[in-house]
């Protein structure tokens, strides 16, 4: 019955858990890296010609809205 | 245009597919250990750590998706720095994915799971 599923011995279990923990730590480094990259891409976009155009358009719309509501 | 070179976008999409496959493997392993042995003092750490690694792969996947969207809206073009960082994170993620795959296979083997 050696094909039956079995729980590994404590040393093996410890090794498995340690490897999974190490994998999580490696992912955490990469996730933090992507977060940083995404923040930089956001900032770059905001300062790009298109980002500034969007900003001006949003400001214009906000001003129009304010002007039309103050006329009421 | 901030389109990525064909080879890179193919690599990224392949990486996303691998992330989904690792998510499936980790979940399937949690499921079969639960079915076979239940939640005991010997298995509880597995559930916790398999779930942690699954969540990390999932989180990386969602961050990568955001990065791609932002690169594609970068006009007129994504900077060289951005692309270099992306290439670096992809290469590192492939290494972590390989380690995840190897570890899950090892766990399944040592539990004698099919």
XYZ file of N, CA, C and O in Angstrom:
744
model
N 0.833 -1.202 0.000
C 0.000 0.000 0.000
C 0.867 1.251 0.000
O 0.500 2.272 0.547
N 2.040 1.183 -0.620
C 2.956 2.310 -0.579
C 2.480 3.455 -1.479
O 3.039 4.534 -1.438
N 1.434 3.192 -2.311
C 0.931 4.274 -3.166
C -0.069 5.164 -2.445
O -0.539 6.138 -3.009
N -0.434 4.781 -1.246
C -1.421 5.550 -0.496
C -0.873 6.928 -0.116
O 0.296 7.034 0.262
N -1.714 7.943 -0.191
C -1.274 9.257 0.308
C -0.855 9.157 1.773
O -1.446 8.388 2.523
N 0.166 9.886 2.148
C 0.638 9.864 3.536
C 1.172 11.245 3.898
O 1.605 11.997 3.026
N 1.147 11.515 5.184
C 1.701 12.785 5.653
C 3.207 12.620 5.800
O 3.661 11.665 6.427
N 3.979 13.521 5.204
C 5.447 13.390 5.294
C 5.949 13.551 6.729
O 5.242 14.079 7.590
N 7.181 13.118 6.951
C 7.763 13.230 8.293
C 8.006 14.701 8.643
O 8.012 15.560 7.759
N 8.203 14.993 9.917
C 8.332 16.404 10.359
C 9.426 17.181 9.635
O 9.220 18.357 9.297
N 10.570 16.551 9.369
C 11.665 17.283 8.700
C 11.242 17.692 7.283
O 11.534 18.800 6.836
N 10.600 16.771 6.598
C 10.136 17.073 5.235
C 9.098 18.186 5.268
O 9.135 19.118 4.452
N 8.197 18.098 6.244
C 7.156 19.135 6.352
C 7.802 20.499 6.587
O 7.429 21.488 5.977
N 8.783 20.499 7.474
C 9.477 21.748 7.790
C 10.145 22.328 6.538
O 10.103 23.532 6.302
N 10.742 21.438 5.738
C 11.401 21.892 4.510
C 10.376 22.484 3.530
O 10.609 23.539 2.944
N 9.251 21.806 3.378
C 8.213 22.323 2.473
C 7.747 23.719 2.893
O 7.627 24.619 2.063
N 7.476 23.845 4.180
C 6.946 25.120 4.685
C 7.987 26.235 4.513
O 7.662 27.349 4.101
N 9.250 25.893 4.791
C 10.322 26.893 4.636
C 10.419 27.338 3.179
O 10.598 28.528 2.887
N 10.281 26.386 2.248
C 10.362 26.751 0.818
C 9.200 27.641 0.415
O 9.383 28.603 -0.332
N 8.008 27.324 0.897
C 6.845 28.158 0.559
C 7.009 29.566 1.123
O 6.677 30.553 0.467
N 7.557 29.649 2.337
C 7.782 30.978 2.935
C 8.788 31.778 2.123
O 8.620 32.986 1.914
N 9.829 31.095 1.668
C 10.863 31.773 0.886
C 10.263 32.298 -0.428
O 10.556 33.407 -0.862
N 9.398 31.485 -1.038
C 8.730 31.894 -2.284
C 7.883 33.151 -2.053
O 7.914 34.078 -2.865
N 7.178 33.179 -0.922
C 6.367 34.366 -0.602
C 7.238 35.607 -0.484
O 6.870 36.679 -0.972
N 8.379 35.454 0.165
C 9.277 36.612 0.323
C 9.775 37.098 -1.030
O 9.876 38.302 -1.268
N 10.081 36.138 -1.917
C 10.558 36.533 -3.249
C 9.449 37.262 -4.017
O 9.708 38.233 -4.725
N 8.205 36.767 -3.879
C 7.083 37.468 -4.532
C 6.924 38.870 -3.971
O 6.658 39.817 -4.714
N 7.055 38.992 -2.642
C 6.865 40.303 -2.017
C 7.826 41.346 -2.595
O 7.440 42.493 -2.808
N 9.054 40.931 -2.835
C 10.046 41.860 -3.409
C 9.585 42.304 -4.805
O 9.618 43.492 -5.145
N 9.124 41.344 -5.602
C 8.687 41.671 -6.968
C 7.416 42.526 -6.973
O 7.280 43.433 -7.795
N 6.498 42.231 -6.059
C 5.254 43.013 -5.972
C 5.588 44.456 -5.590
O 5.066 45.403 -6.185
N 6.490 44.629 -4.620
C 6.906 45.980 -4.216
C 7.558 46.693 -5.399
O 7.334 47.889 -5.624
N 8.350 45.979 -6.171
C 8.999 46.554 -7.350
C 7.981 47.038 -8.368
O 8.098 48.139 -8.916
N 6.959 46.213 -8.619
C 5.924 46.609 -9.585
C 5.108 47.789 -9.051
O 4.722 48.670 -9.815
N 4.860 47.812 -7.735
C 4.137 48.952 -7.148
C 4.909 50.250 -7.378
O 4.325 51.281 -7.719
N 6.207 50.167 -7.179
C 7.052 51.347 -7.372
C 7.040 51.787 -8.837
O 6.910 52.974 -9.145
N 7.175 50.808 -9.712
C 7.158 51.105 -11.148
C 5.821 51.730 -11.552
O 5.778 52.708 -12.307
N 4.717 51.191 -11.012
C 3.396 51.728 -11.357
C 3.219 53.152 -10.848
O 2.625 53.989 -11.540
N 3.743 53.437 -9.657
C 3.658 54.799 -9.115
C 4.442 55.761 -10.019
O 3.998 56.880 -10.304
N 5.600 55.304 -10.499
C 6.424 56.136 -11.382
C 5.708 56.364 -12.716
O 5.699 57.475 -13.246
N 5.090 55.314 -13.249
C 4.363 55.454 -14.514
C 3.186 56.424 -14.370
O 2.909 57.210 -15.279
N 2.517 56.370 -13.215
C 1.422 57.311 -12.945
C 1.934 58.748 -12.953
O 1.326 59.629 -13.573
N 3.038 58.956 -12.236
C 3.605 60.307 -12.129
C 4.070 60.790 -13.503
O 3.811 61.939 -13.882
N 4.715 59.916 -14.260
C 5.165 60.279 -15.613
C 3.977 60.671 -16.484
O 4.045 61.627 -17.252
N 2.891 59.908 -16.342
C 1.717 60.190 -17.174
C 1.123 61.560 -16.819
O 0.774 62.335 -17.703
N 1.033 61.827 -15.511
C 0.470 63.112 -15.080
C 1.254 64.300 -15.613
O 0.684 65.360 -15.862
N 2.561 64.121 -15.780
C 3.411 65.210 -16.272
C 3.623 65.172 -17.781
O 4.364 65.978 -18.316
N 3.003 64.224 -18.453
C 3.168 64.107 -19.904
C 2.222 65.094 -20.591
O 1.257 65.560 -19.977
N 2.464 65.431 -21.874
C 1.566 66.361 -22.585
C 0.103 65.905 -22.504
O -0.784 66.719 -22.268
N -0.125 64.617 -22.638
C -1.498 64.113 -22.597
C -2.084 64.225 -21.189
O -3.239 64.609 -21.017
N -1.257 63.909 -20.183
C -1.712 64.005 -18.797
C -2.073 65.441 -18.442
O -3.097 65.685 -17.797
N -1.264 66.401 -18.905
C -1.531 67.819 -18.635
C -2.785 68.285 -19.372
O -3.572 69.063 -18.847
N -2.973 67.760 -20.581
C -4.188 68.069 -21.347
C -5.432 67.604 -20.581
O -6.406 68.347 -20.441
N -5.373 66.372 -20.076
C -6.507 65.824 -19.311
C -6.786 66.668 -18.072
O -7.925 66.906 -17.712
N -5.694 67.105 -17.442
C -5.826 67.899 -16.223
C -6.506 69.239 -16.522
O -7.428 69.650 -15.817
N -6.052 69.885 -17.609
C -6.650 71.178 -17.990
C -8.127 70.988 -18.339
O -8.969 71.810 -17.974
N -8.421 69.905 -19.046
C -9.810 69.659 -19.434
C -10.678 69.453 -18.187
O -11.780 70.000 -18.099
N -10.150 68.704 -17.220
C -10.903 68.447 -15.984
C -11.140 69.756 -15.232
O -12.235 69.995 -14.722
N -10.105 70.612 -15.212
C -10.242 71.912 -14.517
C -11.280 72.795 -15.200
O -12.102 73.440 -14.551
N -11.234 72.793 -16.547
C -12.184 73.596 -17.323
C -13.619 73.139 -17.039
O -14.508 73.951 -16.811
N -13.820 71.836 -17.052
C -15.150 71.283 -16.783
C -15.618 71.641 -15.379
O -16.780 72.000 -15.175
N -14.691 71.585 -14.421
C -15.045 71.902 -13.034
C -15.445 73.378 -12.923
O -16.426 73.713 -12.257
N -14.693 74.259 -13.633
C -15.007 75.692 -13.601
C -16.362 75.993 -14.232
O -17.135 76.783 -13.713
N -16.621 75.322 -15.375
C -17.908 75.507 -16.059
C -19.063 75.104 -15.153
O -20.081 75.784 -15.074
N -18.856 73.994 -14.475
C -19.893 73.472 -13.603
C -20.176 74.474 -12.476
O -21.331 74.746 -12.136
N -19.062 75.023 -11.948
C -19.193 75.981 -10.843
C -19.909 77.242 -11.311
O -20.813 77.750 -10.657
N -19.516 77.730 -12.535
C -20.109 78.946 -13.086
C -21.602 78.751 -13.326
O -22.409 79.623 -12.996
N -21.970 77.606 -13.885
C -23.391 77.385 -14.187
C -24.202 77.191 -12.904
O -25.351 77.623 -12.842
N -23.600 76.639 -11.880
C -24.370 76.453 -10.644
C -24.509 77.769 -9.885
O -25.492 77.995 -9.185
N -23.532 78.709 -10.060
C -23.635 79.987 -9.346
C -24.640 80.922 -10.024
O -25.126 81.866 -9.426
N -24.956 80.638 -11.329
C -25.958 81.439 -12.033
C -27.365 81.122 -11.569
O -28.265 81.932 -11.740
N -27.529 79.926 -11.022
C -28.886 79.505 -10.611
C -29.405 80.305 -9.425
O -28.655 80.688 -8.555
N 3.938 55.661 -29.845
C 3.273 54.410 -29.467
C 4.077 53.682 -28.413
O 5.269 53.538 -28.526
N 3.371 53.239 -27.411
C 4.073 52.523 -26.351
C 3.800 51.025 -26.427
O 3.714 50.340 -25.429
N 3.636 50.530 -27.636
C 3.456 49.080 -27.766
C 4.747 48.387 -27.421
O 5.828 48.869 -27.757
N 4.625 47.241 -26.788
C 5.829 46.486 -26.455
C 6.244 45.653 -27.662
O 5.403 45.253 -28.458
N 7.555 45.382 -27.757
C 7.992 44.496 -28.836
C 7.261 43.143 -28.741
O 6.961 42.682 -27.640
N 7.000 42.565 -29.896
C 6.235 41.312 -29.986
C 6.741 40.246 -29.002
O 5.962 39.592 -28.307
N 8.058 40.115 -28.945
C 8.644 39.065 -28.113
C 8.313 39.294 -26.632
O 8.046 38.354 -25.889
N 8.333 40.579 -26.223
C 8.091 40.888 -24.814
C 6.624 40.687 -24.449
O 6.295 40.110 -23.419
N 5.731 41.145 -25.322
C 4.314 40.988 -24.983
C 3.943 39.499 -24.956
O 3.178 39.050 -24.095
N 4.543 38.727 -25.840
C 4.312 37.277 -25.820
C 4.820 36.673 -24.512
O 4.144 35.834 -23.900
N 5.984 37.143 -24.063
C 6.537 36.658 -22.794
C 5.620 37.025 -21.627
O 5.349 36.202 -20.753
N 5.129 38.279 -21.613
C 4.270 38.727 -20.515
C 2.977 37.912 -20.486
O 2.536 37.455 -19.431
N 2.377 37.716 -21.658
C 1.116 36.963 -21.686
C 1.354 35.512 -21.281
O 0.533 34.902 -20.591
N 2.503 34.967 -21.669
C 2.861 33.603 -21.247
C 3.059 33.531 -19.736
O 2.672 32.552 -19.087
N 3.635 34.591 -19.188
C 3.851 34.669 -17.736
C 2.500 34.706 -17.014
O 2.319 34.029 -15.992
N 1.561 35.462 -17.535
C 0.230 35.523 -16.920
C -0.419 34.140 -16.934
O -1.043 33.728 -15.957
N -0.242 33.435 -18.021
C -0.797 32.081 -18.104
C -0.156 31.155 -17.063
O -0.845 30.395 -16.384
N 1.178 31.284 -16.931
C 1.875 30.466 -15.925
C 1.415 30.805 -14.508
O 1.299 29.918 -13.665
N 1.180 32.098 -14.263
C 0.692 32.510 -12.938
C -0.648 31.832 -12.643
O -0.861 31.325 -11.538
N -1.519 31.801 -13.635
C -2.825 31.156 -13.446
C -2.638 29.654 -13.191
O -3.319 29.067 -12.349
N -1.699 29.054 -13.898
C -1.462 27.615 -13.708
C -0.931 27.315 -12.306
O -1.319 26.331 -11.678
N -0.030 28.199 -11.813
C 0.495 27.995 -10.444
C -0.618 28.201 -9.417
O -0.673 27.509 -8.409
N -1.505 29.169 -9.685
C -2.652 29.383 -8.791
C -3.479 28.108 -8.710
O -3.890 27.676 -7.634
N -3.692 27.507 -9.866
C -4.479 26.271 -9.920
C -3.773 25.149 -9.153
O -4.401 24.440 -8.372
N -2.470 25.007 -9.363
C -1.731 23.929 -8.687
C -1.768 24.076 -7.167
O -1.960 23.096 -6.451
N -1.567 25.310 -6.701
C -1.565 25.540 -5.255
C -2.946 25.245 -4.669
O -3.065 24.578 -3.640
N -3.982 25.695 -5.368
C -5.342 25.481 -4.876
C -5.703 23.996 -4.903
O -6.298 23.475 -3.949
N -5.345 23.325 -6.001
C -5.658 21.898 -6.132
C -4.949 21.101 -5.037
O -5.501 20.131 -4.503
N -3.733 21.521 -4.690
C -2.974 20.820 -3.653
C -3.614 21.033 -2.282
O -3.769 20.080 -1.510
N -4.040 22.271 -2.011
C -4.776 22.532 -0.766
C -6.021 21.641 -0.700
O -6.306 21.034 0.322
N -6.716 21.580 -1.815
C -7.973 20.819 -1.866
C -7.724 19.341 -1.567
O -8.408 18.750 -0.715
N -6.728 18.752 -2.203
C -6.524 17.306 -2.051
C -5.972 16.962 -0.661
O -6.340 15.946 -0.076
N -5.153 17.843 -0.104
C -4.656 17.591 1.261
C -5.832 17.668 2.242
O -5.971 16.838 3.146
N -6.688 18.645 2.027
C -7.880 18.789 2.867
C -8.782 17.549 2.758
O -9.239 17.006 3.754
N -8.968 17.075 1.524
C -9.817 15.902 1.309
C -9.246 14.652 1.961
O -9.965 13.856 2.557
N -7.921 14.494 1.833
C -7.278 13.263 2.312
C -7.052 13.264 3.822
O -7.188 12.225 4.461
N -6.648 14.398 4.359
C -6.176 14.415 5.758
C -6.921 15.386 6.659
O -6.764 15.331 7.877
N -7.676 16.296 6.053
C -8.380 17.284 6.860
C -7.432 18.288 7.481
O -6.254 18.348 7.131
N -7.984 19.066 8.409
C -7.206 20.128 9.046
C -6.645 19.584 10.350
O -7.372 19.473 11.344
N -5.385 19.224 10.353
C -4.764 18.677 11.564
C -3.519 19.502 11.879
O -3.107 20.341 11.083
N -2.914 19.230 13.017
C -1.699 19.969 13.390
C -0.580 19.731 12.369
O 0.317 20.539 12.220
N -0.658 18.597 11.645
C 0.389 18.294 10.655
C 0.140 18.977 9.314
O 1.063 19.133 8.524
N -1.115 19.335 9.051
C -1.423 19.906 7.727
C -1.708 21.407 7.762
O -1.685 22.056 6.729
N -1.971 21.930 8.952
C -2.446 23.317 9.032
C -1.458 24.333 8.450
O -1.860 25.280 7.779
N -0.156 24.084 8.657
C 0.851 24.995 8.092
C 0.834 24.974 6.558
O 1.127 25.982 5.923
N 0.518 23.832 6.000
C 0.443 23.744 4.541
C -0.668 24.645 4.008
O -0.480 25.357 3.028
N -1.829 24.591 4.658
C -2.945 25.408 4.186
C -2.568 26.887 4.222
O -2.821 27.635 3.291
N -1.957 27.267 5.331
C -1.588 28.672 5.488
C -0.581 29.107 4.412
O -0.752 30.137 3.763
N 0.464 28.313 4.253
C 1.532 28.727 3.324
C 1.153 28.563 1.864
O 1.595 29.339 1.013
N 0.358 27.555 1.554
C -0.108 27.420 0.163
C -1.015 28.598 -0.181
O -0.925 29.158 -1.277
N -1.842 28.971 0.787
C -2.723 30.122 0.555
C -1.912 31.405 0.387
O -2.182 32.211 -0.502
N -0.896 31.582 1.235
C -0.022 32.756 1.114
C 0.636 32.826 -0.259
O 0.675 33.881 -0.886
N 1.171 31.702 -0.725
C 1.879 31.746 -2.007
C 0.892 31.968 -3.155
O 1.202 32.651 -4.131
N -0.312 31.420 -3.004
C -1.341 31.642 -4.024
C -1.725 33.123 -4.067
O -1.846 33.716 -5.141
N -1.885 33.720 -2.900
C -2.240 35.142 -2.854
C -1.148 36.024 -3.457
O -1.434 37.019 -4.115
N 0.107 35.657 -3.232
C 1.215 36.444 -3.788
C 1.211 36.368 -5.309
O 1.402 37.375 -5.998
N 1.004 35.176 -5.850
C 0.966 35.017 -7.308
C -0.191 35.842 -7.884
O -0.057 36.511 -8.910
N -1.309 35.828 -7.174
C -2.486 36.580 -7.598
C -2.216 38.090 -7.583
O -2.563 38.811 -8.517
N -1.556 38.531 -6.522
C -1.240 39.954 -6.378
C -0.264 40.404 -7.473
O -0.417 41.464 -8.065
N 0.744 39.581 -7.719
C 1.711 39.912 -8.767
C 0.981 40.023 -10.109
O 1.225 40.938 -10.898
N 0.080 39.077 -10.357
C -0.697 39.058 -11.600
C -1.458 40.380 -11.787
O -1.412 40.985 -12.850
N -2.128 40.834 -10.721
C -2.912 42.062 -10.857
C -2.014 43.283 -11.023
O -2.340 44.201 -11.776
N -0.863 43.302 -10.370
C 0.074 44.425 -10.543
C 0.631 44.457 -11.965
O 0.779 45.522 -12.559
N 0.919 43.291 -12.482
C 1.476 43.205 -13.832
C 0.467 43.722 -14.857
O 0.820 44.433 -15.804
N -0.781 43.404 -14.636
C -1.853 43.882 -15.506
C -1.902 45.419 -15.500
O -1.998 46.059 -16.551
N -1.768 46.012 -14.300
C -1.768 47.476 -14.196
C -0.557 48.065 -14.912
O -0.664 49.091 -15.593
N 0.597 47.419 -14.765
C 1.815 47.923 -15.416
C 1.628 47.952 -16.933
O 1.968 48.937 -17.592
N 1.079 46.864 -17.461
C 0.880 46.804 -18.915
C -0.048 47.915 -19.395
O 0.244 48.599 -20.376
N -1.155 48.106 -18.678
C -2.087 49.174 -19.061
C -1.386 50.513 -19.093
O -1.574 51.317 -20.006
N -0.561 50.752 -18.050
C 0.100 52.060 -17.971
C 1.154 52.219 -19.049
O 1.336 53.316 -19.575
N 1.847 51.145 -19.357
C 2.845 51.246 -20.432
C 2.144 51.539 -21.755
O 2.594 52.370 -22.540
N 1.006 50.910 -21.975
C 0.303 51.107 -23.244
C -0.314 52.503 -23.359
O -0.604 52.950 -24.451
N -0.533 53.190 -22.226
C -1.047 54.559 -22.338
C 0.074 55.602 -22.274
O -0.206 56.792 -22.366
N 1.318 55.139 -22.117
C 2.444 56.091 -22.125
C 2.637 56.624 -23.536
O 2.863 55.855 -24.466
N 2.531 57.937 -23.680
C 2.712 58.541 -25.007
C 3.768 59.625 -24.919
O 3.802 60.321 -23.910
N 4.591 59.817 -25.914
C 4.609 59.057 -27.155
C 5.217 57.661 -27.013
O 4.957 56.802 -27.845
N 5.978 57.438 -25.947
C 6.600 56.119 -25.847
C 7.004 55.832 -24.406
O 7.237 56.765 -23.629
N 7.031 54.578 -24.022
C 7.504 54.224 -22.681
C 9.006 54.443 -22.610
O 9.719 54.244 -23.594
N 9.487 54.871 -21.443
C 10.920 55.159 -21.345
C 11.721 53.854 -21.293
O 11.201 52.800 -20.942
N 12.983 54.002 -21.620
C 13.880 52.854 -21.587
C 13.975 52.270 -20.171
O 13.974 51.051 -19.986
N 14.007 53.173 -19.175
C 14.067 52.741 -17.761
C 12.887 51.838 -17.412
O 13.042 50.812 -16.758
N 11.700 52.273 -17.849
C 10.485 51.510 -17.581
C 10.589 50.120 -18.184
O 10.331 49.111 -17.526
N 10.991 50.069 -19.442
C 11.071 48.780 -20.125
C 12.126 47.889 -19.487
O 11.905 46.693 -19.293
N 13.243 48.484 -19.095
C 14.289 47.668 -18.470
C 13.819 47.076 -17.160
O 14.081 45.919 -16.857
N 13.102 47.895 -16.364
C 12.557 47.373 -15.100
C 11.550 46.265 -15.371
O 11.544 45.234 -14.697
N 10.706 46.479 -16.364
C 9.709 45.461 -16.700
C 10.406 44.148 -17.077
O 10.034 43.084 -16.575
N 11.415 44.226 -17.937
C 12.128 43.003 -18.347
C 12.727 42.304 -17.139
O 12.683 41.078 -17.017
N 13.292 43.109 -16.241
C 13.940 42.539 -15.053
C 12.904 41.818 -14.168
O 13.133 40.683 -13.734
N 11.760 42.467 -13.936
C 10.732 41.858 -13.076
C 10.129 40.613 -13.718
O 9.731 39.686 -13.017
N 10.059 40.605 -15.036
C 9.523 39.422 -15.731
C 10.483 38.247 -15.549
O 10.067 37.139 -15.218
N 11.765 38.527 -15.761
C 12.763 37.446 -15.643
C 12.774 36.884 -14.228
O 12.808 35.663 -14.028
N 12.697 37.777 -13.236
C 12.698 37.323 -11.845
C 11.418 36.544 -11.520
O 11.455 35.539 -10.815
N 10.299 37.008 -12.049
C 9.031 36.311 -11.795
C 9.070 34.904 -12.396
O 8.541 33.958 -11.803
N 9.705 34.767 -13.553
C 9.795 33.424 -14.149
C 10.584 32.488 -13.246
O 10.229 31.319 -13.093
N 11.631 33.028 -12.612
C 12.432 32.207 -11.694
C 11.599 31.810 -10.471
O 11.651 30.659 -10.017
N 10.807 32.755 -9.935
C 9.982 32.437 -8.755
C 8.873 31.447 -9.135
O 8.555 30.538 -8.365
N 8.331 31.616 -10.328
C 7.308 30.668 -10.792
C 7.882 29.259 -10.899
O 7.222 28.287 -10.515
N 9.094 29.159 -11.409
C 9.736 27.838 -11.530
C 9.948 27.235 -10.147
O 9.710 26.037 -9.930
N 10.366 28.063 -9.184
C 10.571 27.584 -7.810
C 9.245 27.143 -7.192
O 9.182 26.127 -6.483
N 8.178 27.896 -7.481
C 6.849 27.543 -6.956
C 6.412 26.190 -7.511
O 5.952 25.313 -6.768
N 6.575 26.040 -8.808
C 6.188 24.789 -9.469
C 6.954 23.610 -8.875
O 6.371 22.582 -8.534
N 8.264 23.778 -8.719
C 9.106 22.695 -8.190
C 8.683 22.340 -6.765
O 8.607 21.154 -6.402
N 8.404 23.362 -5.952
C 8.032 23.117 -4.553
C 6.693 22.396 -4.459
O 6.546 21.436 -3.691
N 5.736 22.826 -5.240
C 4.413 22.183 -5.190
C 4.511 20.734 -5.675
O 3.930 19.828 -5.083
N 5.306 20.516 -6.712
C 5.503 19.137 -7.198
C 6.142 18.279 -6.110
O 5.779 17.107 -5.917
N 7.115 18.857 -5.409
C 7.812 18.125 -4.342
C 6.822 17.773 -3.220
O 6.838 16.662 -2.690
N 5.993 18.748 -2.869
C 5.000 18.514 -1.809
C 4.063 17.375 -2.219
O 3.828 16.437 -1.455
N 3.582 17.433 -3.434
C 2.656 16.391 -3.912
C 3.330 15.025 -3.911
O 2.715 14.017 -3.553
N 4.584 15.006 -4.309
C 5.325 13.733 -4.348
C 5.497 13.182 -2.935
O 5.272 12.002 -2.681
N 5.893 14.047 -1.997
C 6.157 13.576 -0.633
C 4.879 13.175 0.100
O 4.937 12.398 1.049
N 3.748 13.712 -0.328
C 2.460 13.299 0.234
C 1.915 12.080 -0.506
O 0.855 11.572 -0.162
N 2.638 11.693 -1.582
C 2.178 10.594 -2.433
C 0.822 10.900 -3.065
O -0.040 10.015 -3.159
N 0.649 12.139 -3.477
C -0.596 12.517 -4.136
C -0.411 12.348 -5.636
O 0.682 12.544 -6.146
N -1.475 12.010 -6.326
C -1.333 11.803 -7.775
C -1.307 13.151 -8.477
O -1.808 14.135 -7.967
